[in-house]
């Protein structure tokens, strides 16, 4: 029953996919193809990222993380998460476990939120690709405007959280990478 | 390319780690595996759900929806489609460029591409599992604000 519950949505979408394949084969087969390529993408980035998380967990002491990304890390902390996000590879969902390990080691919530923003928008390989697809003006406006909002938003969001809520975020994210 | 680099880098780090301390390295593997198995159940429906959504949205249909004359409605629809859909950048950018050449407008494509990257409605369930409901929803709303500002600037400068 528990297994059924954790996979409820998975079962529902797979059912929908099967129905599509039966009743609208052209759309269904395309959906199957796209789903398969989504899984391929997932398995190409997640395993190394997960192992990296394990390595970070055993090798980086909490004190180091607090010093560089903690409450009092200030501009240095922002700079480091910017680099981490910009050098990242993979879709946004791959950033969640990385963010969680940072939180588990007591990185500041605002820093981690900004990290997610940089990861989503300013990954270096993707920036170069965006430049060739849409031109320099588009890319510069995109990155500058979005990162500004992400930075302000990260601090504003952190401020809106009560100490109890922050505690809860640290607790649940730690439990996801354990 | 970046996949090969990522695998290579992590493999190298793991080998170094193994030489320094096999015990710790085994623990790292275990932690990695457990985190992986916690993420997977939430990702399976996302992967298939996205496959279904994208199979219904073909480039021709999207470029009509996001056409140059589609105006504010087109911008909103671009943001909506980008927020719900989900695809890697190396697929999204050429698609965006194709849509532009099919007659889509820059502000509409700006909304589509930027929300695609930063707003994740379908991966929200995974995000909530990691950071709780409040911060996951607020982070996505912040991203939505960023998207709107970007679209307005692109519209304003008349790209």
GROMACS .gro file of C-alpha atoms in nm:
model
  337
    1UNK     CA    1   0.000   0.000   0.000
    2UNK     CA    2   0.285   0.234   0.088
    3UNK     CA    3   0.452   0.148  -0.240
    4UNK     CA    4   0.130   0.228  -0.421
    5UNK     CA    5   0.102   0.560  -0.243
    6UNK     CA    6   0.456   0.678  -0.317
    7UNK     CA    7   0.412   0.587  -0.681
    8UNK     CA    8   0.053   0.707  -0.720
    9UNK     CA    9   0.143   0.987  -0.963
   10UNK     CA   10   0.384   0.766  -1.151
   11UNK     CA   11   0.111   0.506  -1.196
   12UNK     CA   12  -0.137   0.772  -1.311
   13UNK     CA   13   0.090   0.925  -1.576
   14UNK     CA   14   0.199   0.586  -1.706
   15UNK     CA   15  -0.167   0.488  -1.732
   16UNK     CA   16  -0.235   0.808  -1.925
   17UNK     CA   17   0.059   0.733  -2.152
   18UNK     CA   18  -0.072   0.381  -2.222
   19UNK     CA   19  -0.420   0.518  -2.298
   20UNK     CA   20  -0.266   0.769  -2.540
   21UNK     CA   21  -0.067   0.497  -2.714
   22UNK     CA   22  -0.383   0.289  -2.757
   23UNK     CA   23  -0.626   0.561  -2.859
   24UNK     CA   24  -0.403   0.824  -3.019
   25UNK     CA   25  -0.100   0.625  -3.133
   26UNK     CA   26   0.073   0.915  -3.314
   27UNK     CA   27   0.067   1.138  -3.007
   28UNK     CA   28   0.122   0.845  -2.770
   29UNK     CA   29   0.434   0.718  -2.945
   30UNK     CA   30   0.577   1.069  -2.955
   31UNK     CA   31   0.507   1.105  -2.583
   32UNK     CA   32   0.678   0.772  -2.522
   33UNK     CA   33   0.983   0.885  -2.720
   34UNK     CA   34   1.000   1.215  -2.533
   35UNK     CA   35   0.960   1.045  -2.196
   36UNK     CA   36   1.240   0.804  -2.284
   37UNK     CA   37   1.471   1.090  -2.377
   38UNK     CA   38   1.379   1.267  -2.051
   39UNK     CA   39   1.487   0.956  -1.861
   40UNK     CA   40   1.810   0.942  -2.060
   41UNK     CA   41   1.886   1.304  -1.966
   42UNK     CA   42   1.807   1.228  -1.605
   43UNK     CA   43   2.036   0.928  -1.588
   44UNK     CA   44   2.316   1.115  -1.761
   45UNK     CA   45   2.338   1.385  -1.492
   46UNK     CA   46   2.200   1.246  -1.169
   47UNK     CA   47   2.440   0.961  -1.083
   48UNK     CA   48   2.758   1.174  -1.079
   49UNK     CA   49   2.580   1.456  -0.897
   50UNK     CA   50   2.456   1.215  -0.631
   51UNK     CA   51   2.801   1.070  -0.580
   52UNK     CA   52   2.939   1.423  -0.556
   53UNK     CA   53   2.685   1.494  -0.283
   54UNK     CA   54   2.801   1.186  -0.094
   55UNK     CA   55   3.163   1.299  -0.124
   56UNK     CA   56   3.078   1.651  -0.010
   57UNK     CA   57   2.893   1.506   0.286
   58UNK     CA   58   3.183   1.295   0.412
   59UNK     CA   59   3.470   1.532   0.329
   60UNK     CA   60   3.346   1.886   0.393
   61UNK     CA   61   3.316   1.962   0.763
   62UNK     CA   62   3.027   2.177   0.876
   63UNK     CA   63   3.263   2.447   1.004
   64UNK     CA   64   3.411   2.496   0.656
   65UNK     CA   65   3.067   2.530   0.499
   66UNK     CA   66   2.958   2.774   0.769
   67UNK     CA   67   3.270   2.982   0.716
   68UNK     CA   68   3.228   3.009   0.339
   69UNK     CA   69   2.851   2.992   0.290
   70UNK     CA   70   2.703   3.041   0.638
   71UNK     CA   71   2.514   3.326   0.808
   72UNK     CA   72   2.814   3.560   0.813
   73UNK     CA   73   2.967   3.470   0.476
   74UNK     CA   74   2.839   3.794   0.316
   75UNK     CA   75   2.967   3.886  -0.029
   76UNK     CA   76   3.214   3.600  -0.027
   77UNK     CA   77   2.925   3.356   0.015
   78UNK     CA   78   2.732   3.516  -0.271
   79UNK     CA   79   3.039   3.497  -0.495
   80UNK     CA   80   3.096   3.131  -0.417
   81UNK     CA   81   2.736   3.023  -0.482
   82UNK     CA   82   2.744   3.224  -0.804
   83UNK     CA   83   3.047   3.027  -0.922
   84UNK     CA   84   2.895   2.696  -0.807
   85UNK     CA   85   2.575   2.766  -0.998
   86UNK     CA   86   2.748   2.900  -1.309
   87UNK     CA   87   2.976   2.599  -1.336
   88UNK     CA   88   2.688   2.357  -1.290
   89UNK     CA   89   2.553   2.110  -1.538
   90UNK     CA   90   2.207   1.969  -1.559
   91UNK     CA   91   1.843   2.065  -1.521
   92UNK     CA   92   1.705   2.247  -1.219
   93UNK     CA   93   1.582   1.933  -1.045
   94UNK     CA   94   1.943   1.815  -1.026
   95UNK     CA   95   2.020   2.130  -0.826
   96UNK     CA   96   1.776   2.039  -0.548
   97UNK     CA   97   1.988   1.764  -0.389
   98UNK     CA   98   2.300   1.983  -0.420
   99UNK     CA   99   2.116   2.268  -0.247
  100UNK     CA  100   2.002   2.021   0.017
  101UNK     CA  101   2.357   1.911   0.100
  102UNK     CA  102   2.459   2.277   0.132
  103UNK     CA  103   2.172   2.330   0.375
  104UNK     CA  104   2.258   2.014   0.564
  105UNK     CA  105   2.600   2.167   0.627
  106UNK     CA  106   2.437   2.488   0.752
  107UNK     CA  107   2.483   2.712   0.449
  108UNK     CA  108   2.275   3.029   0.467
  109UNK     CA  109   1.925   2.990   0.317
  110UNK     CA  110   1.956   3.311   0.107
  111UNK     CA  111   2.281   3.181  -0.043
  112UNK     CA  112   2.122   2.849  -0.131
  113UNK     CA  113   1.821   3.020  -0.290
  114UNK     CA  114   2.050   3.239  -0.499
  115UNK     CA  115   2.246   2.928  -0.594
  116UNK     CA  116   1.924   2.772  -0.730
  117UNK     CA  117   1.859   3.090  -0.929
  118UNK     CA  118   2.206   3.097  -1.082
  119UNK     CA  119   2.186   2.727  -1.162
  120UNK     CA  120   1.853   2.776  -1.339
  121UNK     CA  121   1.953   3.074  -1.550
  122UNK     CA  122   2.327   3.132  -1.575
  123UNK     CA  123   2.496   2.795  -1.627
  124UNK     CA  124   2.800   2.885  -1.835
  125UNK     CA  125   2.765   2.631  -2.121
  126UNK     CA  126   2.401   2.726  -2.158
  127UNK     CA  127   2.479   3.100  -2.157
  128UNK     CA  128   2.708   3.056  -2.455
  129UNK     CA  129   2.441   2.854  -2.630
  130UNK     CA  130   2.181   3.120  -2.555
  131UNK     CA  131   2.413   3.382  -2.701
  132UNK     CA  132   2.442   3.196  -3.029
  133UNK     CA  133   2.066   3.127  -3.044
  134UNK     CA  134   1.925   3.467  -2.952
  135UNK     CA  135   2.210   3.716  -2.967
  136UNK     CA  136   2.403   3.916  -2.711
  137UNK     CA  137   2.145   4.179  -2.621
  138UNK     CA  138   1.879   3.920  -2.536
  139UNK     CA  139   2.121   3.710  -2.332
  140UNK     CA  140   2.264   4.000  -2.134
  141UNK     CA  141   1.919   4.141  -2.050
  142UNK     CA  142   1.804   3.793  -1.950
  143UNK     CA  143   2.089   3.717  -1.718
  144UNK     CA  144   2.130   4.060  -1.560
  145UNK     CA  145   1.757   4.112  -1.497
  146UNK     CA  146   1.695   3.761  -1.366
  147UNK     CA  147   2.000   3.738  -1.142
  148UNK     CA  148   1.917   4.077  -0.989
  149UNK     CA  149   1.568   3.957  -0.903
  150UNK     CA  150   1.701   3.624  -0.775
  151UNK     CA  151   1.951   3.794  -0.546
  152UNK     CA  152   1.702   4.039  -0.398
  153UNK     CA  153   1.437   3.767  -0.389
  154UNK     CA  154   1.667   3.526  -0.204
  155UNK     CA  155   1.725   3.771   0.078
  156UNK     CA  156   1.360   3.881   0.088
  157UNK     CA  157   1.242   3.521   0.099
  158UNK     CA  158   1.484   3.437   0.376
  159UNK     CA  159   1.366   3.738   0.574
  160UNK     CA  160   1.005   3.627   0.541
  161UNK     CA  161   1.080   3.296   0.713
  162UNK     CA  162   1.031   3.265   1.087
  163UNK     CA  163   1.312   3.098   1.285
  164UNK     CA  164   1.090   2.791   1.327
  165UNK     CA  165   1.028   2.775   0.953
  166UNK     CA  166   1.402   2.803   0.882
  167UNK     CA  167   1.465   2.522   1.129
  168UNK     CA  168   1.208   2.313   0.942
  169UNK     CA  169   1.372   2.380   0.603
  170UNK     CA  170   1.711   2.273   0.738
  171UNK     CA  171   1.552   1.962   0.885
  172UNK     CA  172   1.362   1.842   0.577
  173UNK     CA  173   1.641   1.915   0.331
  174UNK     CA  174   1.891   1.731   0.551
  175UNK     CA  175   1.661   1.430   0.566
  176UNK     CA  176   1.660   1.416   0.183
  177UNK     CA  177   2.038   1.372   0.166
  178UNK     CA  178   2.114   1.128   0.439
  179UNK     CA  179   3.011   1.717  -2.357
  180UNK     CA  180   2.942   1.849  -2.010
  181UNK     CA  181   2.815   1.502  -1.915
  182UNK     CA  182   3.152   1.348  -1.998
  183UNK     CA  183   3.325   1.623  -1.802
  184UNK     CA  184   3.096   1.574  -1.503
  185UNK     CA  185   3.145   1.196  -1.497
  186UNK     CA  186   3.520   1.238  -1.537
  187UNK     CA  187   3.547   1.495  -1.260
  188UNK     CA  188   3.340   1.297  -1.011
  189UNK     CA  189   3.522   0.973  -1.097
  190UNK     CA  190   3.856   1.146  -1.036
  191UNK     CA  191   3.736   1.290  -0.704
  192UNK     CA  192   3.610   0.949  -0.600
  193UNK     CA  193   3.943   0.782  -0.681
  194UNK     CA  194   4.129   1.043  -0.477
  195UNK     CA  195   3.879   0.998  -0.196
  196UNK     CA  196   3.923   0.620  -0.211
  197UNK     CA  197   4.301   0.646  -0.175
  198UNK     CA  198   4.267   0.879   0.119
  199UNK     CA  199   3.999   0.685   0.300
  200UNK     CA  200   3.810   0.383   0.159
  201UNK     CA  201   3.576   0.375   0.457
  202UNK     CA  202   3.462   0.733   0.406
  203UNK     CA  203   3.431   0.674   0.033
  204UNK     CA  204   3.202   0.378   0.088
  205UNK     CA  205   2.990   0.599   0.311
  206UNK     CA  206   2.982   0.864   0.035
  207UNK     CA  207   2.856   0.602  -0.211
  208UNK     CA  208   2.588   0.498   0.033
  209UNK     CA  209   2.474   0.856   0.092
  210UNK     CA  210   2.470   0.921  -0.283
  211UNK     CA  211   2.265   0.611  -0.350
  212UNK     CA  212   2.015   0.685  -0.074
  213UNK     CA  213   1.968   1.046  -0.191
  214UNK     CA  214   1.921   0.919  -0.545
  215UNK     CA  215   1.652   0.673  -0.441
  216UNK     CA  216   1.471   0.947  -0.249
  217UNK     CA  217   1.459   1.174  -0.554
  218UNK     CA  218   1.360   0.916  -0.816
  219UNK     CA  219   0.997   0.849  -0.714
  220UNK     CA  220   0.910   1.219  -0.750
  221UNK     CA  221   1.089   1.245  -1.083
  222UNK     CA  222   0.926   0.950  -1.261
  223UNK     CA  223   0.585   1.118  -1.301
  224UNK     CA  224   0.760   1.443  -1.402
  225UNK     CA  225   0.955   1.276  -1.682
  226UNK     CA  226   0.651   1.099  -1.828
  227UNK     CA  227   0.416   1.394  -1.769
  228UNK     CA  228   0.649   1.624  -1.959
  229UNK     CA  229   0.676   1.371  -2.241
  230UNK     CA  230   0.297   1.382  -2.274
  231UNK     CA  231   0.275   1.763  -2.258
  232UNK     CA  232   0.549   1.813  -2.516
  233UNK     CA  233   0.398   1.559  -2.754
  234UNK     CA  234   0.087   1.777  -2.765
  235UNK     CA  235   0.282   2.099  -2.830
  236UNK     CA  236   0.441   2.104  -3.174
  237UNK     CA  237   0.654   2.396  -3.299
  238UNK     CA  238   0.394   2.512  -3.552
  239UNK     CA  239   0.122   2.536  -3.289
  240UNK     CA  240   0.353   2.715  -3.048
  241UNK     CA  241   0.473   2.969  -3.304
  242UNK     CA  242   0.113   3.057  -3.384
  243UNK     CA  243   0.037   3.101  -3.013
  244UNK     CA  244   0.352   3.308  -2.961
  245UNK     CA  245   0.340   3.500  -3.291
  246UNK     CA  246   0.467   3.855  -3.327
  247UNK     CA  247   0.112   3.990  -3.326
  248UNK     CA  248   0.004   3.779  -3.029
  249UNK     CA  249   0.080   4.073  -2.800
  250UNK     CA  250   0.039   4.058  -2.425
  251UNK     CA  251  -0.172   3.743  -2.441
  252UNK     CA  252   0.108   3.571  -2.633
  253UNK     CA  253   0.359   3.682  -2.371
  254UNK     CA  254   0.142   3.543  -2.092
  255UNK     CA  255   0.092   3.218  -2.283
  256UNK     CA  256   0.468   3.195  -2.346
  257UNK     CA  257   0.531   3.231  -1.974
  258UNK     CA  258   0.259   2.978  -1.897
  259UNK     CA  259   0.388   2.717  -2.144
  260UNK     CA  260   0.744   2.769  -2.023
  261UNK     CA  261   0.640   2.729  -1.661
  262UNK     CA  262   0.454   2.406  -1.722
  263UNK     CA  263   0.687   2.253  -1.981
  264UNK     CA  264   1.030   2.132  -1.905
  265UNK     CA  265   1.315   2.065  -2.143
  266UNK     CA  266   1.691   2.100  -2.141
  267UNK     CA  267   1.840   2.425  -2.271
  268UNK     CA  268   2.009   2.260  -2.565
  269UNK     CA  269   1.660   2.162  -2.686
  270UNK     CA  270   1.482   2.481  -2.580
  271UNK     CA  271   1.718   2.733  -2.742
  272UNK     CA  272   1.714   2.591  -3.094
  273UNK     CA  273   1.337   2.551  -3.055
  274UNK     CA  274   1.312   2.917  -2.952
  275UNK     CA  275   1.525   3.023  -3.248
  276UNK     CA  276   1.308   2.814  -3.480
  277UNK     CA  277   0.995   2.971  -3.334
  278UNK     CA  278   1.142   3.317  -3.393
  279UNK     CA  279   1.206   3.236  -3.757
  280UNK     CA  280   0.850   3.099  -3.781
  281UNK     CA  281   0.718   3.436  -3.677
  282UNK     CA  282   0.715   3.429  -3.299
  283UNK     CA  283   0.796   3.758  -3.127
  284UNK     CA  284   1.098   3.827  -2.904
  285UNK     CA  285   0.906   3.917  -2.585
  286UNK     CA  286   0.693   3.604  -2.619
  287UNK     CA  287   1.001   3.386  -2.669
  288UNK     CA  288   1.173   3.564  -2.379
  289UNK     CA  289   0.884   3.466  -2.154
  290UNK     CA  290   0.886   3.111  -2.282
  291UNK     CA  291   1.260   3.051  -2.253
  292UNK     CA  292   1.320   3.222  -1.919
  293UNK     CA  293   1.025   3.060  -1.743
  294UNK     CA  294   1.127   2.727  -1.891
  295UNK     CA  295   1.461   2.762  -1.715
  296UNK     CA  296   1.361   2.909  -1.380
  297UNK     CA  297   0.999   2.821  -1.307
  298UNK     CA  298   0.916   2.456  -1.253
  299UNK     CA  299   0.551   2.379  -1.194
  300UNK     CA  300   0.592   2.010  -1.268
  301UNK     CA  301   0.904   1.973  -1.058
  302UNK     CA  302   0.735   2.164  -0.773
  303UNK     CA  303   0.647   1.840  -0.595
  304UNK     CA  304   1.017   1.748  -0.586
  305UNK     CA  305   1.113   2.099  -0.475
  306UNK     CA  306   0.859   2.088  -0.191
  307UNK     CA  307   1.005   1.759  -0.072
  308UNK     CA  308   1.345   1.926  -0.039
  309UNK     CA  309   1.263   2.272   0.094
  310UNK     CA  310   0.905   2.266   0.220
  311UNK     CA  311   0.592   2.411   0.067
  312UNK     CA  312   0.639   2.776   0.157
  313UNK     CA  313   0.992   2.828   0.032
  314UNK     CA  314   0.939   2.616  -0.281
  315UNK     CA  315   0.633   2.814  -0.382
  316UNK     CA  316   0.794   3.148  -0.297
  317UNK     CA  317   1.107   3.061  -0.494
  318UNK     CA  318   0.895   2.986  -0.799
  319UNK     CA  319   0.701   3.309  -0.754
  320UNK     CA  320   1.030   3.502  -0.733
  321UNK     CA  321   1.137   3.334  -1.057
  322UNK     CA  322   0.806   3.434  -1.212
  323UNK     CA  323   0.870   3.798  -1.114
  324UNK     CA  324   1.214   3.774  -1.277
  325UNK     CA  325   1.052   3.637  -1.592
  326UNK     CA  326   0.798   3.920  -1.607
  327UNK     CA  327   1.067   4.185  -1.564
  328UNK     CA  328   1.277   4.026  -1.838
  329UNK     CA  329   0.979   4.014  -2.076
  330UNK     CA  330   0.893   4.378  -2.003
  331UNK     CA  331   1.249   4.491  -2.071
  332UNK     CA  332   1.269   4.296  -2.398
  333UNK     CA  333   0.932   4.440  -2.497
  334UNK     CA  334   1.035   4.789  -2.391
  335UNK     CA  335   1.363   4.800  -2.582
  336UNK     CA  336   1.185   4.655  -2.885
  337UNK     CA  337   1.412   4.361  -2.966
   0.00000   0.00000   0.00000
